[in-house]
GROMACS .gro file of C-alpha atoms in nm:
model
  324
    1UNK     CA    1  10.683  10.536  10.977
    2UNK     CA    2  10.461  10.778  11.116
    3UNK     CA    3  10.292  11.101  11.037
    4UNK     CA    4  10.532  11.338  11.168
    5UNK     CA    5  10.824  11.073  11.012
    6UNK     CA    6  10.641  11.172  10.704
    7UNK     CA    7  10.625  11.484  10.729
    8UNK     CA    8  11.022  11.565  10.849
    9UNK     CA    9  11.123  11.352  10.540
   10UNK     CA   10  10.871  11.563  10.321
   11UNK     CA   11  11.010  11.939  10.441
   12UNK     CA   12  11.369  11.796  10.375
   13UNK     CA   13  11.301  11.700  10.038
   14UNK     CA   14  11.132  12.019   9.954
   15UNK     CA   15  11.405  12.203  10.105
   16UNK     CA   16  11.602  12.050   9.910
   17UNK     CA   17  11.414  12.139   9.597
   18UNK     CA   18  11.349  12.479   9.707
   19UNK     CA   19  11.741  12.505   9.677
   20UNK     CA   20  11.730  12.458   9.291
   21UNK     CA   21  11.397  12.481   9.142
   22UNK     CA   22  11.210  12.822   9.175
   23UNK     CA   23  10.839  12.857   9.271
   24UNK     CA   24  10.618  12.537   9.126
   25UNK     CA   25  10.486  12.470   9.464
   26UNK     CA   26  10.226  12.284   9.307
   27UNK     CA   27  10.372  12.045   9.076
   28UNK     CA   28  10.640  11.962   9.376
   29UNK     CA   29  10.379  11.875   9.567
   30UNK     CA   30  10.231  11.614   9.295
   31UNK     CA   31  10.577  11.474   9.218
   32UNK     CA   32  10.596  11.387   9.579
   33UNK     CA   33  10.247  11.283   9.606
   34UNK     CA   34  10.374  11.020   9.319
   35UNK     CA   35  10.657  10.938   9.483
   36UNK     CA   36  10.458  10.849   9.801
   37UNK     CA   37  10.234  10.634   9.589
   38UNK     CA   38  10.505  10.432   9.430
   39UNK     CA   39  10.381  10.588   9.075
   40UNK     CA   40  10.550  10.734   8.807
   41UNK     CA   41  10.526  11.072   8.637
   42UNK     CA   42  10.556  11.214   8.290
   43UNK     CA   43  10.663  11.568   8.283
   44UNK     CA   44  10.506  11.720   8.011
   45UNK     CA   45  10.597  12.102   7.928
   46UNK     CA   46  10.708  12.374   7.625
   47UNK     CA   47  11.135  12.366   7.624
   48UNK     CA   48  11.346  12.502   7.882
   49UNK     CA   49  11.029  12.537   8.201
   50UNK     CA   50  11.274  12.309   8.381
   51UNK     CA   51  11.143  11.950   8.366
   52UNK     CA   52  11.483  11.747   8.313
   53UNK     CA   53  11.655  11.985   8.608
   54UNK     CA   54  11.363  11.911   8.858
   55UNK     CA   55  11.397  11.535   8.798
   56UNK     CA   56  11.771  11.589   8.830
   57UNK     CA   57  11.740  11.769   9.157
   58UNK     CA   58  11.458  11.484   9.288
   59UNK     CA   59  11.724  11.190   9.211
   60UNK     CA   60  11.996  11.396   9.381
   61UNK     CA   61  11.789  11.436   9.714
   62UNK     CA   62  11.755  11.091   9.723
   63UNK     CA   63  11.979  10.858   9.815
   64UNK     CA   64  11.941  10.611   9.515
   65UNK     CA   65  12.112  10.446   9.249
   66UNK     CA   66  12.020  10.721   8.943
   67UNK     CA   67  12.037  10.688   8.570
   68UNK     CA   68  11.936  10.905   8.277
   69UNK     CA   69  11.882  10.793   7.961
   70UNK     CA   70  11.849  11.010   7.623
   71UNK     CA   71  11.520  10.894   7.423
   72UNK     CA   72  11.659  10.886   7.042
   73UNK     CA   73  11.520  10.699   6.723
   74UNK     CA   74  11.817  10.440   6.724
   75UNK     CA   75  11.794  10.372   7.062
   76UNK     CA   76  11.724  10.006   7.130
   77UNK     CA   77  11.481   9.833   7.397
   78UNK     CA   78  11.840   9.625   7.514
   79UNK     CA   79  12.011   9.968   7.561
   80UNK     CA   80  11.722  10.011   7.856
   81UNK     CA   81  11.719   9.667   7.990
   82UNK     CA   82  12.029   9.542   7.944
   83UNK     CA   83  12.180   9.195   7.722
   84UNK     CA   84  12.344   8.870   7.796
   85UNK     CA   85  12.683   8.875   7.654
   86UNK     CA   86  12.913   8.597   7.617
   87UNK     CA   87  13.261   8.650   7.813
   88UNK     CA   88  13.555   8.500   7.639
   89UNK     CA   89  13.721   8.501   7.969
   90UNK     CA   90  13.477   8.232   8.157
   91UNK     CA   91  13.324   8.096   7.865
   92UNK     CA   92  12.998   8.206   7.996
   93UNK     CA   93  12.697   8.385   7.918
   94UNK     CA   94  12.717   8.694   8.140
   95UNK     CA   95  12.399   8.970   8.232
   96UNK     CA   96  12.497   9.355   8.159
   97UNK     CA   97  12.212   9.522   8.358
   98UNK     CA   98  12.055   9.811   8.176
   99UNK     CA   99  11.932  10.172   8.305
  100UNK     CA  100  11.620  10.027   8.427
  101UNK     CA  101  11.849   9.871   8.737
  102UNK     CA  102  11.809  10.220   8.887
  103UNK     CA  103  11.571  10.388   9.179
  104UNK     CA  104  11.558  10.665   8.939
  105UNK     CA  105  11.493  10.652   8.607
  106UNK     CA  106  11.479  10.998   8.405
  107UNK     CA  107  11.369  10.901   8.077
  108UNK     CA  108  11.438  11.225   7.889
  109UNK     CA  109  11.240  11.303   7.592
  110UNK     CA  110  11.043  10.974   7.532
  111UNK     CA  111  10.822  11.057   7.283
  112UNK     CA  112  11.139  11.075   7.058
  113UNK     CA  113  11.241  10.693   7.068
  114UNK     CA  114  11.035  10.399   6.864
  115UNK     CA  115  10.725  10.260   6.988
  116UNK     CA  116  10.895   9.915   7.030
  117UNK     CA  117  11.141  10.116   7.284
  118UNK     CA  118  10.876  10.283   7.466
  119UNK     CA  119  10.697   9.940   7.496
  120UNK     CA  120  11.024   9.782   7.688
  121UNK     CA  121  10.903  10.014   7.994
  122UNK     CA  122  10.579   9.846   8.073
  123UNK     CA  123  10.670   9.557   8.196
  124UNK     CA  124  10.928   9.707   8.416
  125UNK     CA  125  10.668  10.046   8.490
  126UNK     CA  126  10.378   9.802   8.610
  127UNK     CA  127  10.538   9.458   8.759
  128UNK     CA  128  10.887   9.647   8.887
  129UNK     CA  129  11.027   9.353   8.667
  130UNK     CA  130  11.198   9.287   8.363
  131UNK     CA  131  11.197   8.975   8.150
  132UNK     CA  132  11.517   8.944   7.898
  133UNK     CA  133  11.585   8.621   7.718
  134UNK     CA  134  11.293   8.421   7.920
  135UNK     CA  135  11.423   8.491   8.271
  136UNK     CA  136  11.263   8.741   8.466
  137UNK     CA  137  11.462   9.018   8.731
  138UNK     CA  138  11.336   9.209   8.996
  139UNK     CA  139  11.369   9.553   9.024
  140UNK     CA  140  11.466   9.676   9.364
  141UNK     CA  141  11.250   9.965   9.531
  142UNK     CA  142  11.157  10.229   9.552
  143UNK     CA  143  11.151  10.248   9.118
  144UNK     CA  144  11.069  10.561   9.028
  145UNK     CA  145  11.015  10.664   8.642
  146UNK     CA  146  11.031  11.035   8.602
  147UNK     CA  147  10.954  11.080   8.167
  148UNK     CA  148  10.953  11.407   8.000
  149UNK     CA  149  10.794  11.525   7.687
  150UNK     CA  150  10.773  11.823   7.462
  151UNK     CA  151  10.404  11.861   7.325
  152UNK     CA  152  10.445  12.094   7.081
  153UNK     CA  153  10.752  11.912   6.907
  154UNK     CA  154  10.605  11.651   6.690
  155UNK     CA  155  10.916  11.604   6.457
  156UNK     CA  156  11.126  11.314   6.471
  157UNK     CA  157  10.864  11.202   6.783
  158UNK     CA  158  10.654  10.890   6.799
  159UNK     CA  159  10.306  10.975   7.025
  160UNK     CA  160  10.272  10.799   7.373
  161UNK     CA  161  10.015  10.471   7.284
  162UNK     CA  162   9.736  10.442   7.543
  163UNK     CA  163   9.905  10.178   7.735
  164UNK     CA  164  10.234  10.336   7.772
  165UNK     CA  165  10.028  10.630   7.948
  166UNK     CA  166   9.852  10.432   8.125
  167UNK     CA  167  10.135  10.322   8.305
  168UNK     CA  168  10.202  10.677   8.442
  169UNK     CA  169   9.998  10.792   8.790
  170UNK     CA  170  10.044  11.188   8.698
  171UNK     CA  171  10.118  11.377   8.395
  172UNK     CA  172  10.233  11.719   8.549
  173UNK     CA  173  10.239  12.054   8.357
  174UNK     CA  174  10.421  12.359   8.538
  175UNK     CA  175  10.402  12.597   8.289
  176UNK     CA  176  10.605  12.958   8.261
  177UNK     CA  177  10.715  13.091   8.541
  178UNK     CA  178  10.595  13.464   8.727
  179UNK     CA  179  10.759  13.744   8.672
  180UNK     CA  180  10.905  13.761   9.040
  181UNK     CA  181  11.003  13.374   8.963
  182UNK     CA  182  11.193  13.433   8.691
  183UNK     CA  183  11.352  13.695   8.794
  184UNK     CA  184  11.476  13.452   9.139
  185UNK     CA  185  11.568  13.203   8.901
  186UNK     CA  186  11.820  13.452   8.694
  187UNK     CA  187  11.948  13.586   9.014
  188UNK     CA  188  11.983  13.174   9.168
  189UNK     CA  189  12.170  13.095   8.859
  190UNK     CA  190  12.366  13.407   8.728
  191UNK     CA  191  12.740  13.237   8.946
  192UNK     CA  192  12.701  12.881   8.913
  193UNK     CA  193  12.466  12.608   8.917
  194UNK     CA  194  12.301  12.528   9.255
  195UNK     CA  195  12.242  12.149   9.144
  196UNK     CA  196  12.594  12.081   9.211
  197UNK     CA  197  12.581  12.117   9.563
  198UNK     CA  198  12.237  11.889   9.635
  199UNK     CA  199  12.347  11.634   9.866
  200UNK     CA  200  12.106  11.333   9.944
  201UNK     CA  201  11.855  11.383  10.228
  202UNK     CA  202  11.646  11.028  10.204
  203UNK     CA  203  11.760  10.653  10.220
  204UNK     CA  204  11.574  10.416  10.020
  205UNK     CA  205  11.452  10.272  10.296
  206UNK     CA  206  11.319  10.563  10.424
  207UNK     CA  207  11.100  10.610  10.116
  208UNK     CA  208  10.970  10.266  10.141
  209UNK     CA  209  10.850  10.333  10.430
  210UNK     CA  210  10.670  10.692  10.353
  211UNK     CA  211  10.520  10.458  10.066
  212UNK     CA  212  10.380  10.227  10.325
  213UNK     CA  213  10.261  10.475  10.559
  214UNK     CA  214  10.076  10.661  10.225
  215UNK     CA  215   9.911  10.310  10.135
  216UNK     CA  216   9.748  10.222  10.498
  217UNK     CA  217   9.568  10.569  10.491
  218UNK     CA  218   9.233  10.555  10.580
  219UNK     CA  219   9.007  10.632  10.347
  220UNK     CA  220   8.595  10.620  10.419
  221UNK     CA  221   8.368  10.430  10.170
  222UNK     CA  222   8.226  10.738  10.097
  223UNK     CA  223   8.473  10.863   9.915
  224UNK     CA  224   8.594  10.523   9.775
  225UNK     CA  225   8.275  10.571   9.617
  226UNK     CA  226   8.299  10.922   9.514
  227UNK     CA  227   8.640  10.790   9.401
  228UNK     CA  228   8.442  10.558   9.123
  229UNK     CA  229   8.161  10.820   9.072
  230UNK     CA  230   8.430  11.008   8.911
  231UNK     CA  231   8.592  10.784   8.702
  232UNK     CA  232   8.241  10.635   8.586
  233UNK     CA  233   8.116  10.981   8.524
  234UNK     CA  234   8.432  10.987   8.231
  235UNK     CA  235   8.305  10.722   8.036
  236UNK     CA  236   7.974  10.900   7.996
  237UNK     CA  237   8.110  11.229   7.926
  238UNK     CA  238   8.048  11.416   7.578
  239UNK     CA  239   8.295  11.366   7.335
  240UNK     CA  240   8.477  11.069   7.509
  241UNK     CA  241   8.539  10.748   7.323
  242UNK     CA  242   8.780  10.579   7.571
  243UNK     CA  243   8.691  10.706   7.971
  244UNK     CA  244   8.917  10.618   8.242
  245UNK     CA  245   8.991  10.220   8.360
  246UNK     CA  246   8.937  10.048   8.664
  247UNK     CA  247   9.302  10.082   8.733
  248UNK     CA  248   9.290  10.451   8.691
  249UNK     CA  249   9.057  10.469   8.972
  250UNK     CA  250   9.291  10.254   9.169
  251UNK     CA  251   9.567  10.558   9.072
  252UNK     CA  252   9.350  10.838   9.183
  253UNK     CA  253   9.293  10.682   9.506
  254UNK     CA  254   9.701  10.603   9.548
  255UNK     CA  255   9.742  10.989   9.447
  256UNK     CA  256   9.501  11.105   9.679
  257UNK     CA  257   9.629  10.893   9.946
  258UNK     CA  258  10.002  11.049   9.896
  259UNK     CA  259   9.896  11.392   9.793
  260UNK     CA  260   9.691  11.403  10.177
  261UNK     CA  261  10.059  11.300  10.353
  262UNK     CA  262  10.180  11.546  10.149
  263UNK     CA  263   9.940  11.841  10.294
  264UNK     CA  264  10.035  11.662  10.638
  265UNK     CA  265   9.684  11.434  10.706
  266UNK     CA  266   9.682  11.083  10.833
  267UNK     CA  267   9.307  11.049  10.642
  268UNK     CA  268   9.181  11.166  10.242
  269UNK     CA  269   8.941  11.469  10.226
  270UNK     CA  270   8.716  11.520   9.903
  271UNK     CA  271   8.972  11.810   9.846
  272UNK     CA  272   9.278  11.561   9.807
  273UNK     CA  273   9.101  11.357   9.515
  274UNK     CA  274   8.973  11.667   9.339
  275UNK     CA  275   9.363  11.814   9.369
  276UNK     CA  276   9.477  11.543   9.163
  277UNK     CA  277   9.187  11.445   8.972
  278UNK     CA  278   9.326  11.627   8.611
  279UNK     CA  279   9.733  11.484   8.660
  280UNK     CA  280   9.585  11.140   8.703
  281UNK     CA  281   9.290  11.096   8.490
  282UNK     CA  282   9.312  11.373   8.190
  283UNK     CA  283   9.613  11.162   7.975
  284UNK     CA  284   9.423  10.842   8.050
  285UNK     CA  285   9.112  10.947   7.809
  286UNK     CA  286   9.068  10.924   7.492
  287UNK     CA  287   8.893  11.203   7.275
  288UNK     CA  288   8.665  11.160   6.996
  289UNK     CA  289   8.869  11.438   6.796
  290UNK     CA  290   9.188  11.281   6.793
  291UNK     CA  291   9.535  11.243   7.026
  292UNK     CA  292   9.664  11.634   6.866
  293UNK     CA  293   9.342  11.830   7.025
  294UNK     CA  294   9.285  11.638   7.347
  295UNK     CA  295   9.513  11.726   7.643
  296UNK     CA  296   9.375  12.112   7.756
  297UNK     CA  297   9.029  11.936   7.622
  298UNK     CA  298   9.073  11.610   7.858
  299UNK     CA  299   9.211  11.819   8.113
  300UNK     CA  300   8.863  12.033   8.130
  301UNK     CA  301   8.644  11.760   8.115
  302UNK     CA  302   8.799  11.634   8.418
  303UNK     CA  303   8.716  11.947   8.593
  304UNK     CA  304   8.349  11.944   8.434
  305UNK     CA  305   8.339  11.580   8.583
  306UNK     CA  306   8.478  11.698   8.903
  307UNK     CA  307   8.189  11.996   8.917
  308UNK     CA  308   7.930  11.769   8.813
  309UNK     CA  309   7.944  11.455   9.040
  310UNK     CA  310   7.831  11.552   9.414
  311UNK     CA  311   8.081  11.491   9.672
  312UNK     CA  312   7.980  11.300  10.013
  313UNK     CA  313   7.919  11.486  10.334
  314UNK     CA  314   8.247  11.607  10.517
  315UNK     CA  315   8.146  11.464  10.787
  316UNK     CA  316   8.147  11.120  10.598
  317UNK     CA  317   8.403  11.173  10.429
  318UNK     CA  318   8.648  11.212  10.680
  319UNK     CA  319   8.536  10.899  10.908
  320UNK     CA  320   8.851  10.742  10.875
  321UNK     CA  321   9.019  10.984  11.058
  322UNK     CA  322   8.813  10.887  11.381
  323UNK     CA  323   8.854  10.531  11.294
  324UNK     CA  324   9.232  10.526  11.226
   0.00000   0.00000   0.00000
């Protein structure tokens, strides 16, 4: 796949969005970013802003197998992966593939199941494999783990540990509509519901091949190193007690890489890391004042971080482009 491949498959899933979900240009633009860089997303927002219907509408425009799954207390880590049952018929031990066997996964609500639940994800979320009873199965791609969460719920809710949010590229926050937006979204909605007509516009195939094309982008050593100038300049920030990991550098730079095929470049700009600098980095740190204070404080840090550490020369920094 090529740039203008890209960039036809891009317009027809936003299209498609466009049909359904009103306004959040932005936070479309980092879901697909994600998407490009075969990461997954947690959807964090207040009730009813929508998150559930735009994963909905994402797995519809796709062409994969889907599967939504209702985080609860009493739900068990085998009701996600699936169990080997014993068939009276063959005498056998047969496998009953759980919700994980999808391309999407819409994990609704997660902060509501157990912590051992949560924890049968990141295997699955990091390998795109699944060990049950010893033997391991692969996950077929793309995978794509689209979470949502409630912050300002905490009862009957078990917080996110570190390494669970690790495994997520982007936390995404939309926020309230405009005034102008919701009134489009009462007038969009007031008949019937426009989800029920989204047909699929992209093959699997075709999106493993958008996330190849999104990996090979060139990016210049300058801003690989402006890439861990950020994420060093984390650890040292005031009021940190956990910055961000190697690995999260390795996310910002896949995020950058598919949030710059997104805005239709074949090369990363300074402008591509800094636009998804908060989504990838922000959950990943860990405040001295606690897990209830630190998301609109980690989130600002980030930006303090991102104002503080001086980015390379344009020219520099967009090299690749004359060397791709």
């Amino acid at each position: 796949m090529n740039l203008q491949e890209s960039q036809i498959l891009l317009s027809a899933l936003k299209s498609n969005l466009a049909k359904v979900i009103v306004g959040k240009e932005e936070g479309i633009d980092l879901l697909l970013a994600a998407l490009l860089a075969g990461g997954h997303v947690l959807l964090e927002d207040v009730p009813g802003t929508g998150k559930t219907l735009l994963a909905k509408t994402l797995a519809r425009s796709l062409e994969c197998s889907f599967k939504r799954i209702q985080f609860t207390p009493d739900l068990l880590p085998s009701d996600l992966s699936g169990i080997n049952f014993y068939n009276q018929k063959t005498g056998e031990f047969q496998f009953r593939p759980g919700p994980v066997f999808a391309g999407v996964l819409l994990a609704d609500e997660i902060n509501r199941a157990t912590p051992r639940t949560q924890s049968s994800l990141l295997e699955c979320m990091e390998e795109r494999q699944i060990t049950i009873d010893g033997e391991t199965h692969a996950l077929a791609a793309p995978f794509f783990v689209i979470a949502t969460q409630n912050p300002v719920d905490n009862q009957g809710t078990f917080p996110l540990p570190e390494a669970q949010l690790d495994r997520f590229l982007m936390r995404i926050t939309t926020g309230y509509p405009s005034f102008q937006d919701g009134v489009n979204i009462l007038r969009r909605f007031r008949e019937n519901n426009p989800l029920e007509d989204t047909a699929a516009v992209a093959g699997p195939g075709e999106i493993v091949a958008a996330q190849k094309f999104a990996a090979a982008l060139m990016v210049s050593d300058e801003l690989l190193g402006y890439i861990i100038a950020v994420v060093e300049a984390t650890r040292r920030a005031p009021g940190v007690r956990l910055g961000a990991s190697p690995r999260a550098g390795f996310a910002l730079l896949r995020a950058a890489q598919g949030y710059a095929v997104v805005r239709g470049r074949q090369y990363v700009v300074p402008d591509d890391i800094k636009a998804v600098a908060v989504p990838v980095l922000a959950h990943r740190l860990v405040l001295q004042r606690g897990p209830a204070a630190s998301e609109a404080q980690a989130a600002e840090l980030v930006r303090q971080v991102l104002r503080q550490v001086e980015v390379p020369a344009e020219a520099a920094a967009v090299r690749g482009r004359e060397e791709a």
